[in-house]
PDB file of C-alpha atoms in Angstrom:
ATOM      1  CA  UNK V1389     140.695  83.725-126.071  1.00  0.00           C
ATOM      2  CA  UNK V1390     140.186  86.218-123.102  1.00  0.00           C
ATOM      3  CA  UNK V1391     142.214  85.661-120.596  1.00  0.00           C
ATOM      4  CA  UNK V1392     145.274  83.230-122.350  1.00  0.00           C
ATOM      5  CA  UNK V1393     148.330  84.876-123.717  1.00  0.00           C
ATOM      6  CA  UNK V1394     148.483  85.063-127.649  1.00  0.00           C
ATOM      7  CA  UNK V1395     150.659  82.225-129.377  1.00  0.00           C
ATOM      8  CA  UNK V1396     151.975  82.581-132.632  1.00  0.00           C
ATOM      9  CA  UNK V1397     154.494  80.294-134.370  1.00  0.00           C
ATOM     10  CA  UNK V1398     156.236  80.062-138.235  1.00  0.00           C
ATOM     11  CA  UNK V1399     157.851  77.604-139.270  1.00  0.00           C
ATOM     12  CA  UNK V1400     158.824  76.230-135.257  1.00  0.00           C
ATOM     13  CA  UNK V1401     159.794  72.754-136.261  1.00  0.00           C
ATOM     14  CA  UNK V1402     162.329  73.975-138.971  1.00  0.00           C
ATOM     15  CA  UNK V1403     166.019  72.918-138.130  1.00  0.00           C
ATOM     16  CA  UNK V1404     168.939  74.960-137.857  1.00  0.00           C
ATOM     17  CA  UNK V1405     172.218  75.611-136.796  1.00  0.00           C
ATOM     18  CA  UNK V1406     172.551  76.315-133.563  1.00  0.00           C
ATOM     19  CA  UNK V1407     175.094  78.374-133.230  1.00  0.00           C
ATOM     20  CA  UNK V1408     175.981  80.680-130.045  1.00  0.00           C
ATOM     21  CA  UNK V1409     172.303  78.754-128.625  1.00  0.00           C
ATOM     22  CA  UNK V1410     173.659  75.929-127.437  1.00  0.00           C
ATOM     23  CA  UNK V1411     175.611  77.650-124.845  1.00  0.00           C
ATOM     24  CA  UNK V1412     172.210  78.416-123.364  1.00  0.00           C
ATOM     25  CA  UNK V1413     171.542  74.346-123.070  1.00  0.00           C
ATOM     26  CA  UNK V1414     175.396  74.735-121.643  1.00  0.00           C
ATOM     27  CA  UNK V1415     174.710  76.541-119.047  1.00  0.00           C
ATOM     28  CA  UNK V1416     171.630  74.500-117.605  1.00  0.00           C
ATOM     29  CA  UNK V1417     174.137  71.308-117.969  1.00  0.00           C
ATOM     30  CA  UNK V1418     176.664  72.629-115.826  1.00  0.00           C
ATOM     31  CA  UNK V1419     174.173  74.539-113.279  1.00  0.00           C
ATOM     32  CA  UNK V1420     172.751  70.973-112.824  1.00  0.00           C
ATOM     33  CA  UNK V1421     176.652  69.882-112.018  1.00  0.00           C
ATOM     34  CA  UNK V1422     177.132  72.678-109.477  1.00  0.00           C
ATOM     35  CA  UNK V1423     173.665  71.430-108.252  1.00  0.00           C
ATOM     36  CA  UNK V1424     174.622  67.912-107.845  1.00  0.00           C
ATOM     37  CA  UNK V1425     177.917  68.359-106.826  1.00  0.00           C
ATOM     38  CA  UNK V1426     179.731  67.566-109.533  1.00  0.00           C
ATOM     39  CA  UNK V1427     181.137  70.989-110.477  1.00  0.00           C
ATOM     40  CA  UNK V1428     183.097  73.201-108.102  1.00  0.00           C
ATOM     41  CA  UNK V1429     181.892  76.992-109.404  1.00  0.00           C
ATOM     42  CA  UNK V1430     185.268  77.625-107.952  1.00  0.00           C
ATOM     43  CA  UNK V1431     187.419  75.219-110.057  1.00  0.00           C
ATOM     44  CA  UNK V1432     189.929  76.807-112.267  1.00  0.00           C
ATOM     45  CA  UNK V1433     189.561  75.698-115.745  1.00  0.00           C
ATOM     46  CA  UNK V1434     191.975  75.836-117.870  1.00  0.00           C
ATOM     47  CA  UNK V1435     192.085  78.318-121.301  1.00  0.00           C
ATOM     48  CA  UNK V1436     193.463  76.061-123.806  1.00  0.00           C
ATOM     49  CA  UNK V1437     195.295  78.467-126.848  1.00  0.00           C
ATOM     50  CA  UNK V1438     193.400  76.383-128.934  1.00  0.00           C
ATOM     51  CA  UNK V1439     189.479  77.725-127.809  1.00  0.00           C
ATOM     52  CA  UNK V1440     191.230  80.783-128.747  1.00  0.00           C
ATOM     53  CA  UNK V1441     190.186  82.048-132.489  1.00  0.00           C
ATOM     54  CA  UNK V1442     192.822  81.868-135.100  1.00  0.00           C
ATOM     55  CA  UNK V1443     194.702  85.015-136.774  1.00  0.00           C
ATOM     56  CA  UNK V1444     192.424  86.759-139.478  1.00  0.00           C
ATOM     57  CA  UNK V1445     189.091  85.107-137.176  1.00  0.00           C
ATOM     58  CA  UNK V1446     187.015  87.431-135.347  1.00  0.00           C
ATOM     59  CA  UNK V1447     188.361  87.782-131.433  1.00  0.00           C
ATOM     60  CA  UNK V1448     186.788  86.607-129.087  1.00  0.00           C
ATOM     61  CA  UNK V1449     183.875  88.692-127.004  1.00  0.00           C
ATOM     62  CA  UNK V1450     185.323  88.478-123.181  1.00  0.00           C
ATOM     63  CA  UNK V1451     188.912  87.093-123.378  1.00  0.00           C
ATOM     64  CA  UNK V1452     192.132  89.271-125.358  1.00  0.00           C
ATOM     65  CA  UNK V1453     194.428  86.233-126.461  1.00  0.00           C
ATOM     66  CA  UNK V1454     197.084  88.240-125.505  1.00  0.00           C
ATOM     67  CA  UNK V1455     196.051  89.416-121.799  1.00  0.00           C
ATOM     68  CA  UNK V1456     194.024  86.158-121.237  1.00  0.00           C
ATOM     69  CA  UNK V1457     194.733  84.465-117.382  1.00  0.00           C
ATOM     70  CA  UNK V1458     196.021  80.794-117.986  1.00  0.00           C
ATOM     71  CA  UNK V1459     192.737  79.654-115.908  1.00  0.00           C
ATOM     72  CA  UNK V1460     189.253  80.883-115.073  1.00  0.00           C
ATOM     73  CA  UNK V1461     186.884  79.752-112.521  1.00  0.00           C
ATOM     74  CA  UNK V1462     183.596  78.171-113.269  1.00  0.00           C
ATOM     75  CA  UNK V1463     181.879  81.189-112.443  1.00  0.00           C
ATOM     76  CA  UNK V1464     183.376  83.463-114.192  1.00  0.00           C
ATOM     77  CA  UNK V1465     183.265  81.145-117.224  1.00  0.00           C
ATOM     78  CA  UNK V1466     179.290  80.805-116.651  1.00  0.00           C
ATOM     79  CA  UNK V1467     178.932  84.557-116.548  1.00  0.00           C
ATOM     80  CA  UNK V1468     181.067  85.313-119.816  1.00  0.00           C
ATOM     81  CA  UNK V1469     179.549  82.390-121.730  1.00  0.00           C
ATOM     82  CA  UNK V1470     176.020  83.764-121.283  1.00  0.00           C
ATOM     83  CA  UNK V1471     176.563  87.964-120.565  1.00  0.00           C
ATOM     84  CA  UNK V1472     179.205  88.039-123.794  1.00  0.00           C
ATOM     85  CA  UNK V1473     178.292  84.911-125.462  1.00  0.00           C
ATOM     86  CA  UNK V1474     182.371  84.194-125.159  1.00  0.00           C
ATOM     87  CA  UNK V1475     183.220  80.973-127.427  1.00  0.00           C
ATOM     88  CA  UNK V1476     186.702  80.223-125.341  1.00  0.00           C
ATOM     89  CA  UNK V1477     184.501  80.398-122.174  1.00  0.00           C
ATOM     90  CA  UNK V1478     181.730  78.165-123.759  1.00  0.00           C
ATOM     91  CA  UNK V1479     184.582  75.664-124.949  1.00  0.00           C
ATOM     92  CA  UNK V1480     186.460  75.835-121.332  1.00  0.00           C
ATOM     93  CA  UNK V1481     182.648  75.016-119.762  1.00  0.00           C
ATOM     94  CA  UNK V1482     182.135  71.823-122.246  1.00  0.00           C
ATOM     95  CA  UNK V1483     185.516  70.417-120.616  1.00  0.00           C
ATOM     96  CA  UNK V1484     183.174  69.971-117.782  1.00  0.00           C
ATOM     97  CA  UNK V1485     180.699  67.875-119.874  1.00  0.00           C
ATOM     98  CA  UNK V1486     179.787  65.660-123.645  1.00  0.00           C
ATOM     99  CA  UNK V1487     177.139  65.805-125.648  1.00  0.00           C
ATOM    100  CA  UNK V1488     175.700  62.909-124.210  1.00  0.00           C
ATOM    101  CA  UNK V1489     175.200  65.206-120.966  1.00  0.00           C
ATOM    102  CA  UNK V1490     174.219  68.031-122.542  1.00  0.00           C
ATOM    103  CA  UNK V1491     171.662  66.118-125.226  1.00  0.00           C
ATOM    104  CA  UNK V1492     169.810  64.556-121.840  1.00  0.00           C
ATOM    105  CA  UNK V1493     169.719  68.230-120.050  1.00  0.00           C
ATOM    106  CA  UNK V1494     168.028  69.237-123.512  1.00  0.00           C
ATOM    107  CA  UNK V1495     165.630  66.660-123.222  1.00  0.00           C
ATOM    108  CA  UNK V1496     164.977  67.329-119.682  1.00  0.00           C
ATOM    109  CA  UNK V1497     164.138  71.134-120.513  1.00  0.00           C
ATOM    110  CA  UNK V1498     161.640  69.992-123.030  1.00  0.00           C
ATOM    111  CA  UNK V1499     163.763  70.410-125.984  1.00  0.00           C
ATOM    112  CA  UNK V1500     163.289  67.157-128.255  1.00  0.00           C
ATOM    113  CA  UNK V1501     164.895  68.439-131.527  1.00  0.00           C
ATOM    114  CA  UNK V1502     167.678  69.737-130.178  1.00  0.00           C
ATOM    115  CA  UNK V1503     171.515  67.677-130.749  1.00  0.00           C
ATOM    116  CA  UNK V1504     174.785  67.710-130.179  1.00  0.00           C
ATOM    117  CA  UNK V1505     177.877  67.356-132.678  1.00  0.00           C
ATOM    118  CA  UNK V1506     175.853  64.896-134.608  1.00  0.00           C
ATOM    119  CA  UNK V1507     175.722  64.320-138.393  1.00  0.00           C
ATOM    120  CA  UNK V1508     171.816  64.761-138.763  1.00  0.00           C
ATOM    121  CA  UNK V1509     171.682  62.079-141.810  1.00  0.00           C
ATOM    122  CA  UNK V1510     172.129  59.469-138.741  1.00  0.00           C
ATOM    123  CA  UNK V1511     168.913  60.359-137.202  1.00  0.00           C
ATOM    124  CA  UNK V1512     166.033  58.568-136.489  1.00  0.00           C
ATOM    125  CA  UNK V1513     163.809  61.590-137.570  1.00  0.00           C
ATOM    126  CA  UNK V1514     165.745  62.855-140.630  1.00  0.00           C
ATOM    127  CA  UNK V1515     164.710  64.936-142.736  1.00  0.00           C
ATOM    128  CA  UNK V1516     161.822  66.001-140.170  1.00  0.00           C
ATOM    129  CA  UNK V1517     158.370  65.956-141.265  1.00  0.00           C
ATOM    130  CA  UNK V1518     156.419  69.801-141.642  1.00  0.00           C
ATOM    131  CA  UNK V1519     154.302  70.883-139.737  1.00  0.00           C
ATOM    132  CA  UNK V1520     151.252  72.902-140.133  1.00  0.00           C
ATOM    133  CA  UNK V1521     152.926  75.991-139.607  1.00  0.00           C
ATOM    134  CA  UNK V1522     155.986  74.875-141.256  1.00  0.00           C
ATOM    135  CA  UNK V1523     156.826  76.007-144.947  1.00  0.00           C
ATOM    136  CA  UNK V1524     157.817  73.052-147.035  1.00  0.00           C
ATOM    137  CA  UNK V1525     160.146  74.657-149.134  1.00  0.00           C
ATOM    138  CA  UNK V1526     161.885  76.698-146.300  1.00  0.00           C
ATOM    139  CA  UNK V1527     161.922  72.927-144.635  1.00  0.00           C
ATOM    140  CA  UNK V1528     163.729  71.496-147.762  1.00  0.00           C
ATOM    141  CA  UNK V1529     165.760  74.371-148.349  1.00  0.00           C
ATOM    142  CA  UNK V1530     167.381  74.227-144.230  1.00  0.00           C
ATOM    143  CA  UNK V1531     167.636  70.239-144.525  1.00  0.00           C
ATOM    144  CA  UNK V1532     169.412  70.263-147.979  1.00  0.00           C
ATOM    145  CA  UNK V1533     171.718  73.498-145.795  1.00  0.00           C
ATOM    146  CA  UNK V1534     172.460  71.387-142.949  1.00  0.00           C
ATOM    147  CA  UNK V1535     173.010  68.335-145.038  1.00  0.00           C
ATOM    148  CA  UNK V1536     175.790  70.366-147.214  1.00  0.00           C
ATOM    149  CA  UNK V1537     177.277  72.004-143.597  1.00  0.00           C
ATOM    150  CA  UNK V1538     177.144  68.045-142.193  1.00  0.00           C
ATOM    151  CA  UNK V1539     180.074  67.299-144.763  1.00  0.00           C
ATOM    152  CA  UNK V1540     182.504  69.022-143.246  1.00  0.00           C
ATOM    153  CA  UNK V1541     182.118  67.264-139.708  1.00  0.00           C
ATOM    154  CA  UNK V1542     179.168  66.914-136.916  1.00  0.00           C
ATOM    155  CA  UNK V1543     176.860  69.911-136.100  1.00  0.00           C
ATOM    156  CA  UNK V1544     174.334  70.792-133.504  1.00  0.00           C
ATOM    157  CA  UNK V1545     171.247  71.710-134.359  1.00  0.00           C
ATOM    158  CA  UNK V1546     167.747  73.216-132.922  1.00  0.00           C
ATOM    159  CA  UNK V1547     164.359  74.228-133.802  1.00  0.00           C
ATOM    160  CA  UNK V1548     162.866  77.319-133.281  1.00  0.00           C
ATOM    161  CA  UNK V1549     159.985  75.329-131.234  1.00  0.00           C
ATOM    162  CA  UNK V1550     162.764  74.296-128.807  1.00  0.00           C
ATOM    163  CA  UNK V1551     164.564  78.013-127.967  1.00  0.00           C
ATOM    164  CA  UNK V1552     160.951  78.481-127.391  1.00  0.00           C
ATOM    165  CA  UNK V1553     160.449  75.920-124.897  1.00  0.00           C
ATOM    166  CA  UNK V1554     163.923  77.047-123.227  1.00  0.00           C
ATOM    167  CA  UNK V1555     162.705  80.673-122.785  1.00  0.00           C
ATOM    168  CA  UNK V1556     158.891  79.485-121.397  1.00  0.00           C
ATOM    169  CA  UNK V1557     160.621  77.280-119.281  1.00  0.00           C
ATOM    170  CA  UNK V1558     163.296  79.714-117.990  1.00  0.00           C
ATOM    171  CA  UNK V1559     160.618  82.292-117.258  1.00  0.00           C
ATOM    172  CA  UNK V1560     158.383  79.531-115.350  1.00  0.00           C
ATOM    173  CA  UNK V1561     161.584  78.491-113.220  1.00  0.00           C
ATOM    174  CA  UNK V1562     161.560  74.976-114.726  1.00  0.00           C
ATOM    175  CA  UNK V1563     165.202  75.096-116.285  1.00  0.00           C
ATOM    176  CA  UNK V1564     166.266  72.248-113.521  1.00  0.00           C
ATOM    177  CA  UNK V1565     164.365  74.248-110.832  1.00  0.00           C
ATOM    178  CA  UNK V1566     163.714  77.396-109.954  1.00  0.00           C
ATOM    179  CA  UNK V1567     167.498  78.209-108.094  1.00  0.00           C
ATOM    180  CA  UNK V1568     169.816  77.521-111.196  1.00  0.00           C
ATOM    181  CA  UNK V1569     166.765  79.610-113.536  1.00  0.00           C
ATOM    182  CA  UNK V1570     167.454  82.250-111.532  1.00  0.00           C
ATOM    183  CA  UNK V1571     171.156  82.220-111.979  1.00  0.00           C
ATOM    184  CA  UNK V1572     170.343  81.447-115.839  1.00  0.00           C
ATOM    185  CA  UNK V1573     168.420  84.757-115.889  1.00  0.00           C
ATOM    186  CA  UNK V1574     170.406  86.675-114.273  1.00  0.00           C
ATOM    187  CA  UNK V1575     173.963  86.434-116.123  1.00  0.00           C
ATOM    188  CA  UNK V1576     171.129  86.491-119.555  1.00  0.00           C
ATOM    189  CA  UNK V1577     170.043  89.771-118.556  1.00  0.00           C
ATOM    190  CA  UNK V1578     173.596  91.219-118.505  1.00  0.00           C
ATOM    191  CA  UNK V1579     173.976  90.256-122.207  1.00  0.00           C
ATOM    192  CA  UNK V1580     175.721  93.039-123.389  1.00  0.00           C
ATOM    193  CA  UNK V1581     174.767  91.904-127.225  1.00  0.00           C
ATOM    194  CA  UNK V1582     172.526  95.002-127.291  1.00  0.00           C
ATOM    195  CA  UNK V1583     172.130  96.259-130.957  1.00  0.00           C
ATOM    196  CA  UNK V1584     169.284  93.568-132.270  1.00  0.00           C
ATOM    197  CA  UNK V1585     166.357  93.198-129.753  1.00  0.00           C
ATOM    198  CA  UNK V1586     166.851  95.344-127.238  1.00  0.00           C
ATOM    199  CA  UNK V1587     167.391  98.236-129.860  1.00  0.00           C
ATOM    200  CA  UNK V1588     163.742  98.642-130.979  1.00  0.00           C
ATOM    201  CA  UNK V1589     162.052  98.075-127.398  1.00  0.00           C
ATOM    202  CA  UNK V1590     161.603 101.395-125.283  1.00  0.00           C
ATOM    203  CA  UNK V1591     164.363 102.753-122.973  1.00  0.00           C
ATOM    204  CA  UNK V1592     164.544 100.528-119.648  1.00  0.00           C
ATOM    205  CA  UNK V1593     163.246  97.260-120.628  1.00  0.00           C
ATOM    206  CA  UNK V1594     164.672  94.544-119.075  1.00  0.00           C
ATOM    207  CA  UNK V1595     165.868  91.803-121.914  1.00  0.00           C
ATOM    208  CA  UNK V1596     167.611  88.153-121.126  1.00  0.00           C
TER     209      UNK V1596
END
């Protein structure tokens, strides 16, 4: 219609695994602490050797292993875990948190198909119903995925509906408020993961 922005959607309501994602529902969890009062962005977490990958494993994106401080603040954590999409910072972050806090920040974005280290046979609304737009057999084929993945321990999972409410709510300065979406946006549009989007858009446009 004239005037309204165009909407398109595919298969939204299709799981999968989140992934790298849910560091962006990790970083509205522990914004929210800072907010509150319950996170120093000056605390020094620690950098377990453990959140550190394994020999033959891909290092990480931010932090050498071998040149890696013992601790890290908060903020510098927060700005790796969304600018390099660092898994030891991400990991050092959920010391901060569960996924009981970080299931009810989802859920407080807007994001109502989106868990936390669960085994998706134990919920309420497995296998999900499709949708209008959803594909039935790409529907089976990601439950019977995540069902064969949920054998070897609990996953976290997301829809492509719910990154979508993240990003609309981001960009409306309604991830907690409009303070910690600006912080959000700001370490996002460092992201130095450059080579997929951002490669195909002209020279000099802005990406988070």
């Amino acid at each position: 219609q004239p005037g309204e922005d165009p909407e398109f959607s595919q298969n939204e309501d299709i799981p999968f695994l989140a992934a790298s994602l849910y560091k962006l529902v990790l970083l509205a969890d522990v914004y929210e602490g800072i907010q509150n009062g319950l996170v120093s962005p000056d605390a020094e977490l620690l950098l377990m050797p453990e959140y550190f990958p394994l020999e033959g494993e891909p290092a990480d994106s931010y932090f050498d292993a071998d040149t890696a401080p013992e601790t890290v603040t908060v903020t510098e954590a927060l700005f790796a875990t969304g600018a390099y999409s660092s898994n030891v910072a991400a990991l050092a972050l959920l010391s901060l948190t569960d996924e009981i806090s970080l299931e009810a920040t989802a859920r407080e974005i807007g994001m109502d198909h989106t868990y936390f280290y669960v085994d998706p046979r134990d919920l309420a609304e497995w296998p999900p119903t499709p949708g209008p737009d959803d594909d039935p057999e790409a529907m089976a084929e990601s439950v019977a995925f995540i069902e064969s993945m949920a054998d070897d321990g609990p996953l976290m999972i997301t829809t492509p509906r719910d990154i979508a409410t993240y990003f609309n709510a981001l960009l409306s300065d309604e991830i907690i408020d409009a303070d910690v979406s600006a912080q959000i946006l700001e370490i996002l549009t460092q992201q130095v993961v450059d080579d997929r989007f951002p490669c195909l858009l002209p020279e000099g446009t802005e990406m988070a």
